[in-house]
Short mmCIF file of C-alpha atoms in Angstrom, two decimals:
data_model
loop_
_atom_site.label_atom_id
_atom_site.label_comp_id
_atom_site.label_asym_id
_atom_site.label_seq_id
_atom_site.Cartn_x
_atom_site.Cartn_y
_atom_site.Cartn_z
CA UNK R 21 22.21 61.55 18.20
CA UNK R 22 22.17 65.32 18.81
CA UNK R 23 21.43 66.25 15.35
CA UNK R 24 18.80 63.20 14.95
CA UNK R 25 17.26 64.60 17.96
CA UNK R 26 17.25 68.11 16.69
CA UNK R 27 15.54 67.01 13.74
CA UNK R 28 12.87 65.14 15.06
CA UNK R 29 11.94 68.27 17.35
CA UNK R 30 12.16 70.67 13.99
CA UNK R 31 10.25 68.34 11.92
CA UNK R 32 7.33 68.24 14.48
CA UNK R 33 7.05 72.03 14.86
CA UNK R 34 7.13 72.60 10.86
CA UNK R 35 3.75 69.80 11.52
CA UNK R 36 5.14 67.31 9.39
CA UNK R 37 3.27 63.76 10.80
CA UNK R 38 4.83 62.05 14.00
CA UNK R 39 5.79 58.94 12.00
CA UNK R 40 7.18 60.50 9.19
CA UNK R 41 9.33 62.82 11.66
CA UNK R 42 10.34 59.84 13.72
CA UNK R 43 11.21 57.77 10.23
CA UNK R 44 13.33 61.06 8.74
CA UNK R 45 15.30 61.74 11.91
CA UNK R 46 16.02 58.03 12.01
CA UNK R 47 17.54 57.92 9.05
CA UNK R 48 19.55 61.00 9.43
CA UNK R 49 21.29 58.77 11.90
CA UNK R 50 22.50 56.10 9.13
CA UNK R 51 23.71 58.87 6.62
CA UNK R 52 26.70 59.61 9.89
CA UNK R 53 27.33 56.50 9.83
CA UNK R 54 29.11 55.31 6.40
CA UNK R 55 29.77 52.05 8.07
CA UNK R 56 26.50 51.15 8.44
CA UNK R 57 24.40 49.68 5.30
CA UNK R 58 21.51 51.77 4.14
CA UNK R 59 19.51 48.47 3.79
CA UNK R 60 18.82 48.45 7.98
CA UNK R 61 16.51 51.10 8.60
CA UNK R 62 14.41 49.06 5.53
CA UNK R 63 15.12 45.83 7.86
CA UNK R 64 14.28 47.29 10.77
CA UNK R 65 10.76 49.20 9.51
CA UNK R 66 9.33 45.73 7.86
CA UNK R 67 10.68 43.54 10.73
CA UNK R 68 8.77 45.63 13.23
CA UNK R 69 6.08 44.86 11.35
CA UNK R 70 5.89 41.24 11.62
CA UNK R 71 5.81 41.37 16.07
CA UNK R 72 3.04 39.41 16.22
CA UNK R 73 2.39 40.87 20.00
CA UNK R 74 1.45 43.43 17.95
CA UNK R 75 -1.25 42.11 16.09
CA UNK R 76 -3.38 42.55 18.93
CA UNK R 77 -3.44 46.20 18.42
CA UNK R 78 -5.55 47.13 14.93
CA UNK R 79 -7.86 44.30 16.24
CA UNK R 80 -8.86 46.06 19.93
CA UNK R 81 -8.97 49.36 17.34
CA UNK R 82 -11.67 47.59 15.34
CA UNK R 83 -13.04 46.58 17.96
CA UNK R 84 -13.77 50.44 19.25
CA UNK R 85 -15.15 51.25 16.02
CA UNK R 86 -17.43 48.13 15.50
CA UNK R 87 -19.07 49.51 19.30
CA UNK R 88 -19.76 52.64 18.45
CA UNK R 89 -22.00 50.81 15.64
CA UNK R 90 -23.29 48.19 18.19
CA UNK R 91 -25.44 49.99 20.72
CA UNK R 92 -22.83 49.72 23.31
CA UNK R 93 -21.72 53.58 23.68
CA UNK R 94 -25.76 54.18 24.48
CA UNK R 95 -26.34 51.90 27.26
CA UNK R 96 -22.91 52.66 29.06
CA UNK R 97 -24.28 56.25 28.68
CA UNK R 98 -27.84 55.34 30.49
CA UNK R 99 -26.26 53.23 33.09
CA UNK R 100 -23.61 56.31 33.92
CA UNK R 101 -26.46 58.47 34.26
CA UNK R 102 -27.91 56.33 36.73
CA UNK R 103 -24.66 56.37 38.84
CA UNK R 104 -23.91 59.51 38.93
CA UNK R 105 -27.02 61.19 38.62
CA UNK R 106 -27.05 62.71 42.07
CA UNK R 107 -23.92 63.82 42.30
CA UNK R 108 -22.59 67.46 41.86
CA UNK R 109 -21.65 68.21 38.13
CA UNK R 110 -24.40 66.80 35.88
CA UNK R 111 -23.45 65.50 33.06
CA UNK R 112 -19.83 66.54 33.93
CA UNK R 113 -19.77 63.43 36.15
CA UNK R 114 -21.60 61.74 34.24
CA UNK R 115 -18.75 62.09 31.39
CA UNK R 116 -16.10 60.75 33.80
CA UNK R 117 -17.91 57.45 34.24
CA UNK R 118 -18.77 56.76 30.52
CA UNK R 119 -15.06 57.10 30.47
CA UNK R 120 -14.28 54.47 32.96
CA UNK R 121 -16.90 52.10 31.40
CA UNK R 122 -15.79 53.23 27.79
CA UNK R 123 -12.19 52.18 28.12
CA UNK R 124 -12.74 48.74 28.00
CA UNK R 125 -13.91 49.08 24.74
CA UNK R 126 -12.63 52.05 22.90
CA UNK R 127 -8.64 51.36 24.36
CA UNK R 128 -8.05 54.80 22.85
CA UNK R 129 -8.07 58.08 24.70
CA UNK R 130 -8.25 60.36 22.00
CA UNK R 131 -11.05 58.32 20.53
CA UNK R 132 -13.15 58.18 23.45
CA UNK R 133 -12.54 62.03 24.43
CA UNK R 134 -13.98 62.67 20.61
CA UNK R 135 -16.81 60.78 20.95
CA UNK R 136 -18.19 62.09 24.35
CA UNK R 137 -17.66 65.32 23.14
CA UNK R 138 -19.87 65.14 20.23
CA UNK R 139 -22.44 62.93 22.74
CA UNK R 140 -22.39 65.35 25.80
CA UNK R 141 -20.91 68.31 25.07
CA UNK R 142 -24.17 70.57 23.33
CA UNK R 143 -26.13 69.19 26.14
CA UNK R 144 -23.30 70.32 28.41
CA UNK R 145 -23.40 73.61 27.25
CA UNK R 146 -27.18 74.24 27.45
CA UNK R 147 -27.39 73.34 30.93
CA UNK R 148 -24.27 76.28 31.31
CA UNK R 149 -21.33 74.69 32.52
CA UNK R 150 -18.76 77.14 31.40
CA UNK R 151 -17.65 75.93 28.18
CA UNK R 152 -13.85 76.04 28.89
CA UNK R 153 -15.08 73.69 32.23
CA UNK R 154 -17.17 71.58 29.95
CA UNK R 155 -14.50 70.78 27.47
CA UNK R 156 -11.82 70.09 30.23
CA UNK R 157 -13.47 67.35 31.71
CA UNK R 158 -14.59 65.80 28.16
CA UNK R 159 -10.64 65.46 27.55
CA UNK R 160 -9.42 64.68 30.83
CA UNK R 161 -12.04 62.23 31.75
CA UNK R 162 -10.65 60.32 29.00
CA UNK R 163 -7.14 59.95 30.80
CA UNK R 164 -8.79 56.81 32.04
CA UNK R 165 -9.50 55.13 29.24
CA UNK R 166 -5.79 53.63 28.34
CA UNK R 167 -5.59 52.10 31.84
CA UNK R 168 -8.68 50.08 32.05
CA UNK R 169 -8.36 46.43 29.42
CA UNK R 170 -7.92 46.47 26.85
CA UNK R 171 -5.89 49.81 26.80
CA UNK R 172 -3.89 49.68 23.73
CA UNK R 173 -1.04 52.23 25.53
CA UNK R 174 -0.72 48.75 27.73
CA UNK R 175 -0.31 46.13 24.63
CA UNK R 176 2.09 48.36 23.54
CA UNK R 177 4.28 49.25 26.74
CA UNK R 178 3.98 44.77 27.24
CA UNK R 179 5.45 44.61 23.91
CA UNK R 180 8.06 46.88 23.67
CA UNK R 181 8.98 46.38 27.23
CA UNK R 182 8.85 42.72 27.37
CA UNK R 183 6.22 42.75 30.02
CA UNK R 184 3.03 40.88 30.61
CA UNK R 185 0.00 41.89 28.78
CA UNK R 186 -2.26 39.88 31.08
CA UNK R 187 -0.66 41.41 34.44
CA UNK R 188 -0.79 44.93 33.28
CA UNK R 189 -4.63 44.61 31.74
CA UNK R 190 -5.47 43.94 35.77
CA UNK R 191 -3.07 46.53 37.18
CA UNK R 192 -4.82 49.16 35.17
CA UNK R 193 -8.36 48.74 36.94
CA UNK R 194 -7.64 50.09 40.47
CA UNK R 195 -5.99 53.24 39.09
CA UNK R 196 -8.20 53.61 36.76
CA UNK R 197 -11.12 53.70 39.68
CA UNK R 198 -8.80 56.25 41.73
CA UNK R 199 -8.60 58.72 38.50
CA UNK R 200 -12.13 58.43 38.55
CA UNK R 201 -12.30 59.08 42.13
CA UNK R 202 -9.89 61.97 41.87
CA UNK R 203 -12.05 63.69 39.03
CA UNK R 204 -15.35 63.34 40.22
CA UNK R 205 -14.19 64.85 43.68
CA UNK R 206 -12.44 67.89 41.48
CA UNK R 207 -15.82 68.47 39.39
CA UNK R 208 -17.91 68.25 42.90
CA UNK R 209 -15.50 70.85 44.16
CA UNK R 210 -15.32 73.32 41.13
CA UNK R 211 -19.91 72.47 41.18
CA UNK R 212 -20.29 73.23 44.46
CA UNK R 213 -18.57 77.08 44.18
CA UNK R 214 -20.47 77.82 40.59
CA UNK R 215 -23.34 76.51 41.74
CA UNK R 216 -23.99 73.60 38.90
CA UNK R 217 -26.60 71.32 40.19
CA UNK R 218 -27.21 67.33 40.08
CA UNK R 219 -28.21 65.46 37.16
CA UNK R 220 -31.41 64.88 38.78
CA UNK R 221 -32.43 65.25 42.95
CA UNK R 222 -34.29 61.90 43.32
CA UNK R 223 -33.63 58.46 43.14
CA UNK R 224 -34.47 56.69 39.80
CA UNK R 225 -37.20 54.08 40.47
CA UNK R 226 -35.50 50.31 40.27
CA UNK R 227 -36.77 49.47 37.13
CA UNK R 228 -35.74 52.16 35.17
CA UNK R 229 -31.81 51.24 37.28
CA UNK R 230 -32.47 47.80 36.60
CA UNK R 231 -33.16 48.28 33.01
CA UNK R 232 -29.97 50.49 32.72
CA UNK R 233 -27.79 47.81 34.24
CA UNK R 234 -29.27 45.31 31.95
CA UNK R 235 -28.27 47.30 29.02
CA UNK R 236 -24.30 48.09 30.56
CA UNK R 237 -23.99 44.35 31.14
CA UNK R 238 -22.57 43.24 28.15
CA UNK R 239 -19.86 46.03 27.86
CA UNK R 240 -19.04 45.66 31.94
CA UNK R 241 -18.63 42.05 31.16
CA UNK R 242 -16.07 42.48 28.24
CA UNK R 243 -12.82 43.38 30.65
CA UNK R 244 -13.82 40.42 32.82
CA UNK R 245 -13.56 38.03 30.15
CA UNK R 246 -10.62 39.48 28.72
CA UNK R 247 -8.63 38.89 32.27
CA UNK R 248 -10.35 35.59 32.94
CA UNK R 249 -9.38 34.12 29.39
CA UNK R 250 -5.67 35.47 29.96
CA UNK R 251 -5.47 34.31 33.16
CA UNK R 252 -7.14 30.98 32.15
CA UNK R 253 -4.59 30.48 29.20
CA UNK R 254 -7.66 30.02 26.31
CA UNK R 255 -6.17 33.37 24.83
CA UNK R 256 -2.67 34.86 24.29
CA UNK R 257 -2.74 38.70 24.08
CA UNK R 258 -2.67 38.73 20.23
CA UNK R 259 -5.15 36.49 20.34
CA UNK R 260 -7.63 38.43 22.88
CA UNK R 261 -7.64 40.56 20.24
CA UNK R 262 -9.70 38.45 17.36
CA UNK R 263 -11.78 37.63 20.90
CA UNK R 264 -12.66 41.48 21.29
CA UNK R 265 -13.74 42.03 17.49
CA UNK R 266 -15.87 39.04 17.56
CA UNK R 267 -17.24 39.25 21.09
CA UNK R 268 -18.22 43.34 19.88
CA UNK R 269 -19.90 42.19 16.75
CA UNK R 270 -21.83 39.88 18.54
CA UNK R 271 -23.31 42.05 20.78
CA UNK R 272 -23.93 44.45 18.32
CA UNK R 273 -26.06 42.09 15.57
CA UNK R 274 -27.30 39.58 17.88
CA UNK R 275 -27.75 41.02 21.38
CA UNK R 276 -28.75 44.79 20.64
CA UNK R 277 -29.58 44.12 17.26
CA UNK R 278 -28.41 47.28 16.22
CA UNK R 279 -25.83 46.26 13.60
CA UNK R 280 -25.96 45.54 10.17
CA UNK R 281 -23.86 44.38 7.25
CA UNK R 282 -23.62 47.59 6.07
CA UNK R 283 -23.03 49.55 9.64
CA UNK R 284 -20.18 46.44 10.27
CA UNK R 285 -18.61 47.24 7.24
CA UNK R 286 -18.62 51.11 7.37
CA UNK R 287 -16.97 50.55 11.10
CA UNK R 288 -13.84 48.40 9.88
CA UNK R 289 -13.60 50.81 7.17
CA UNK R 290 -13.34 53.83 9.47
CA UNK R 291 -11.23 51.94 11.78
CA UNK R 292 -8.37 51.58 8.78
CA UNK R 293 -7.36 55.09 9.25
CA UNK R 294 -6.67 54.54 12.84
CA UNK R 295 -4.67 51.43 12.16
CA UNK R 296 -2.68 52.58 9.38
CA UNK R 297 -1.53 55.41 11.13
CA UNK R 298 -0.66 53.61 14.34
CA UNK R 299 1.61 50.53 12.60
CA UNK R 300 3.35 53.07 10.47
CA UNK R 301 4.90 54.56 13.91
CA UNK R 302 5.02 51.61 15.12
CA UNK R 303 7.37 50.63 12.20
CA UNK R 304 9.06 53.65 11.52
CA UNK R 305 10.33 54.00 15.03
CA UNK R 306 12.21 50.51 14.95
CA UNK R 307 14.69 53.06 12.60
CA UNK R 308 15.12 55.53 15.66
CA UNK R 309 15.18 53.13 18.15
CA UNK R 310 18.27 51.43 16.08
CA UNK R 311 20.41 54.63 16.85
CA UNK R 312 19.03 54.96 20.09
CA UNK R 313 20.64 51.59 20.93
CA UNK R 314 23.72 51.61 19.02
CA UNK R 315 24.58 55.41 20.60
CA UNK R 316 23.88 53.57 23.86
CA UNK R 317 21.71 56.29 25.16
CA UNK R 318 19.82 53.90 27.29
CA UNK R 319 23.24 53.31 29.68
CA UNK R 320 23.86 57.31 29.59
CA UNK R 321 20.18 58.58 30.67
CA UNK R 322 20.07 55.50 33.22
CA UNK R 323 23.56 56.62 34.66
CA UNK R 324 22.50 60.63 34.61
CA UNK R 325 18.98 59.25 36.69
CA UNK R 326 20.70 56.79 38.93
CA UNK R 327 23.93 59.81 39.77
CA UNK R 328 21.09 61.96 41.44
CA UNK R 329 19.41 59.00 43.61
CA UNK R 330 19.90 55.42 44.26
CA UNK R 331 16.08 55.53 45.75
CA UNK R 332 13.38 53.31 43.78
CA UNK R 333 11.11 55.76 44.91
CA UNK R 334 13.26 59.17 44.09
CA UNK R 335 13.99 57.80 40.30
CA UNK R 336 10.52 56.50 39.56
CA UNK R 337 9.81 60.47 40.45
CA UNK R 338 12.33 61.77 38.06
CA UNK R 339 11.42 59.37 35.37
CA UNK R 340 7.94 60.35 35.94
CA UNK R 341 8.66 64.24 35.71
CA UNK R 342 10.58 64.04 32.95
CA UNK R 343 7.64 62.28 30.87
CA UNK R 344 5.16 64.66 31.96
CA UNK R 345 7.27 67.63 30.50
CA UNK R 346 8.20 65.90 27.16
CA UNK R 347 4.76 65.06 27.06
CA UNK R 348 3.59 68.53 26.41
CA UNK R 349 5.58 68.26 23.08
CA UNK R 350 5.60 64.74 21.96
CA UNK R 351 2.47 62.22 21.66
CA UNK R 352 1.58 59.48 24.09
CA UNK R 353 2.00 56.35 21.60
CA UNK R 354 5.77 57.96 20.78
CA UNK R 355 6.45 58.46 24.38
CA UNK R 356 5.80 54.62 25.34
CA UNK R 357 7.71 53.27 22.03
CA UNK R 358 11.10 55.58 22.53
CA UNK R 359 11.43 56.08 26.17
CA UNK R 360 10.01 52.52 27.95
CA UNK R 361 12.80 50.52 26.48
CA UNK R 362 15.09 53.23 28.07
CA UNK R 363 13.36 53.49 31.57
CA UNK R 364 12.30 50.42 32.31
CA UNK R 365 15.66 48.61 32.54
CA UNK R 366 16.83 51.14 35.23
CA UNK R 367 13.71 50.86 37.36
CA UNK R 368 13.99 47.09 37.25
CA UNK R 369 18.18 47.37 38.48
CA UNK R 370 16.85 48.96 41.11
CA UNK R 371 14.32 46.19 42.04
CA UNK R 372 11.21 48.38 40.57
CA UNK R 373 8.16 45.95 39.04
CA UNK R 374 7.86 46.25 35.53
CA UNK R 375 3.67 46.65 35.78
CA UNK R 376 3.63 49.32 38.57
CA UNK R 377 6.00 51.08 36.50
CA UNK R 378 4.21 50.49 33.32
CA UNK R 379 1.31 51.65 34.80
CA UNK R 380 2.27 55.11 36.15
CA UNK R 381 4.41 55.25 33.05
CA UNK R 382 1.15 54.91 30.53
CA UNK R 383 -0.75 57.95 32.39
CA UNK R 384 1.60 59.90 32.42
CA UNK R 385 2.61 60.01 29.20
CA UNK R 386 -0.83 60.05 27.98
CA UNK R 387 -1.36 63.19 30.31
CA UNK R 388 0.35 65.23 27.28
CA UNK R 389 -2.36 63.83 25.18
CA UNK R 390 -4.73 66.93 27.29
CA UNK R 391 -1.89 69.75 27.16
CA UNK R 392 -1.18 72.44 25.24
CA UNK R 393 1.08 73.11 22.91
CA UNK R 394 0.47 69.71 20.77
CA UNK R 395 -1.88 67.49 22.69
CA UNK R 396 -4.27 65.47 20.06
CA UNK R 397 -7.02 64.79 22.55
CA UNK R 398 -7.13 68.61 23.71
CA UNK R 399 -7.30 69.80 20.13
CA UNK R 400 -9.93 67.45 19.21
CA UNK R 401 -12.00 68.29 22.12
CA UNK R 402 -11.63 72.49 21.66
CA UNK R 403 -12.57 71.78 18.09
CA UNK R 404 -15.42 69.84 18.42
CA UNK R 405 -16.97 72.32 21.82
CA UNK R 406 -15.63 75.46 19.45
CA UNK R 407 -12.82 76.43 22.48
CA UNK R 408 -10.43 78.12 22.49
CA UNK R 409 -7.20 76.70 23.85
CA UNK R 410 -6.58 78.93 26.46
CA UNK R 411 -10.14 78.73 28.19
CA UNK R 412 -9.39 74.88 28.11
CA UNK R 413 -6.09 75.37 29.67
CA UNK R 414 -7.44 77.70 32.08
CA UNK R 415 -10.21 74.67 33.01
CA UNK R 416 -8.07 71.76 32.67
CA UNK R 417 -5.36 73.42 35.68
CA UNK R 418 -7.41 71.16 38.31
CA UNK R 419 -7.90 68.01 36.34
CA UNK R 420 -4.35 68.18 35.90
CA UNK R 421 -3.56 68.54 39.30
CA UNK R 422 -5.71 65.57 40.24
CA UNK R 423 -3.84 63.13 37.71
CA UNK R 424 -0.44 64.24 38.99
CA UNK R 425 -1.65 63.55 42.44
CA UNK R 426 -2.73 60.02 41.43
CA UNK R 427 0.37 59.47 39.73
CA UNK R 428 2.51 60.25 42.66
CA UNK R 429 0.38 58.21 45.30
CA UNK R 430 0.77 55.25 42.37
CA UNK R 431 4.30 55.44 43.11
CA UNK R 432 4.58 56.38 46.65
CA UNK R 433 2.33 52.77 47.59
CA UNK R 434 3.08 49.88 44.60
CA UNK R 435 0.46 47.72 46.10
CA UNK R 436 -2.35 50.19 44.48
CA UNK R 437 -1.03 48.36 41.12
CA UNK R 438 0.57 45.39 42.50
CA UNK R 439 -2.48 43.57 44.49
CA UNK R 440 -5.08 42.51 42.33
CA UNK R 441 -2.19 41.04 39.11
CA UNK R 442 -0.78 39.41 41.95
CA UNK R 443 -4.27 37.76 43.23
CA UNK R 444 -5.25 36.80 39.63
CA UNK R 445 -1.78 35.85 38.19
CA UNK R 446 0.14 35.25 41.07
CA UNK R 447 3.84 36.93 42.72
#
């Protein structure tokens, strides 16, 4: 596997695409081993393909693209104005909100960092928050999005991990709230010594709330649903996914009355991209995972983890530190498809729950999605505020700080996760 590894690496810093790297490398594994027929990795990429778990996955990216059209993305922007108006930050705070309230729609973090920057970030900029600043907290606000239903980083990590959709759609929300905590309290800080003023200084009179609330509604009811038809059994996961495309398109031509025929169709069209490029790693890696089983890697990293600690805690940390370096070099979606099959089983010898770990294991893999040298999100974001990458890394130092700290406290006290799956679904 050394020389499949050392390929995959070489292939991504030449820029060839992630899927095509992972596919190449992958093969270079078969043409070692003679034994082996060259018809598997074709087995293997077109059986991947038919995991119908995985349906569920192009339909919640549909869905994202058919709200942007709907008049959704508007009204969650209103309403986050009116909650965090007052506080320190502006529209900086106001970005970290539309995040928390955009995730259970968009389920993609580089998507919804995108967006918001081409929303807020001019505005941002003429009310002079320093532009490195600015375009920090329009990627790193977005680290919430994946955790909060339907992330599609937690389909994914059910499916390849064998782990409850439903369960880790409801252990998402109370992180997601503390990452929202922990960045709002980091932008108040960072306000507060450059002197960057509220949104507004008074309260907003109730109507103009009440009307804002009214709009939000129908996108702040969209997660409950999604956990209460789960937990009721009228959906599977795959099939919470047809549930999300209609309920969107609903909203959007018959609530807001803001779609069309022709703004529907223009919004699955755009979302085809997205799709096509996320199945094709998704069934090119079922050729890398192959040698990753047959070399038994799995048993070697889990023996190399479990040699420096026999504590839950200690080699939930390790795991966890390892991620967040690879992360800096290899994408988020990659990350959960390679490495949770790996991890997981040794956190669950040791008595670890598969959803806390999934959890911690999502953000902070998708952390690497904001880093230099290769993160997506970052470059999207510096590209669409015109920054450079080192004035965002200079800016994005104590966002990143405040998701590590999250992370850790995730793993130091399980119950953060573990409470509300277990009141829904039950121990």
């Amino acid at each position: 596997m050394l020389i499949v590894t050392l390929a995959f690496f070489v292939l991504m810093v030449i820029g060839m695409p992630v899927a095509f790297a992972i596919g190449i490398s992958g093969a270079l594994f078969f043409l070692q081993q003679p034994a082996l027929p060259f018809t598997i990795p074709v087995q293997r990429t077109v059986s991947q393909t038919q995991n119908f778990a995985l349906l569920a996955i192009p339909l919640f990216i549909m869905a994202g693209s058919l709200a942007n059209r709907s008049g959704i993305t508007q009204r969650l922007l209103a309403l986050a104005s009116v909650i965090t108006g007052r506080l320190r930050g502006g529209l900086a705070q106001v970005t970290i909100a539309l995040s928390a309230m955009m995730g259970g729609v968009s389920g993609s973090a580089i998507a919804d960092a995108a967006m918001q920057s081409r929303m807020l970030g001019g505005e941002m900029l003429r009310r002079n928050l320093a532009r490195g600043f600015a375009t920090a907290i329009l990627g790193f606000s977005a680290l919430i999005t994946p955790i909060v239903p339907p992330g599609i980083g937690m389909v994914l990590f059910g499916s390849v991990g064998q782990v409850s959709v439903g369960r880790l759609f409801a252990g998402g929300i109370v992180p997601a709230l503390l990452l929202w905590l922990a960045f709002s309290l980091t932008v108040s800080l960072i306000a507060r010594r450059r002197g960057y003023p509220p949104e507004r200084s008074s309260r907003l009179p109730r109507g103009e709330a009440g009307k804002a609330l009214r709009g939000g509604i129908w996108a702040l009811l969209f997660p409950v649903l999604l956990l209460v038809g789960l937990r009721s059994g009228v959906f599977t996961p795959s099939e919470i996914g047809a549930f999300a495309v209609a309920y969107v398109a609903l909203v959007g031509f018959l609530v807001h009355r803001e779609m069309n025929a022709r703004s529907g169709a223009e919004a699955i069209e755009a979302s085809l991209a997205d799709v096509g490029a996320v199945m094709l790693l998704i069934a090119l890696s079922a050729i890398f995972s192959y040698g990753i089983v047959m070399e038994r890697l799995p048993e070697a990293i889990s023996g190399a983890i479990v040699g420096q600690t026999q504590s839950l805690i200690g080699v939930e940390l390790l795991i966890l530190a390892f991620v967040l370096v690879i992360g800096f070099f290899v994408d988020a979606t990659v990350l959960i498809i390679m490495l949770a099959p790996i991890f997981l089983p040794v956190v669950q010898n040791l008595d670890g729950d598969p959803v806390h770990f999934g959890i911690v294991f999502i953000v902070a893999a998708t952390i690497g999605n904001f880093t230099p040298p290769v993160g997506a999100a970052m470059y999207a974001v510096c590209t669409i505020m015109k920054c450079p990458v080192e004035e965002y890394t200079r800016g994005a130092v104590p966002f990143f700080i405040a998701a590590v700290a999250v992370i850790v406290l995730l793993v130091l006290v399980p119950e953060i996760v573990l409470f509300l799956p277990d009141a829904i679904f039950g121990r």
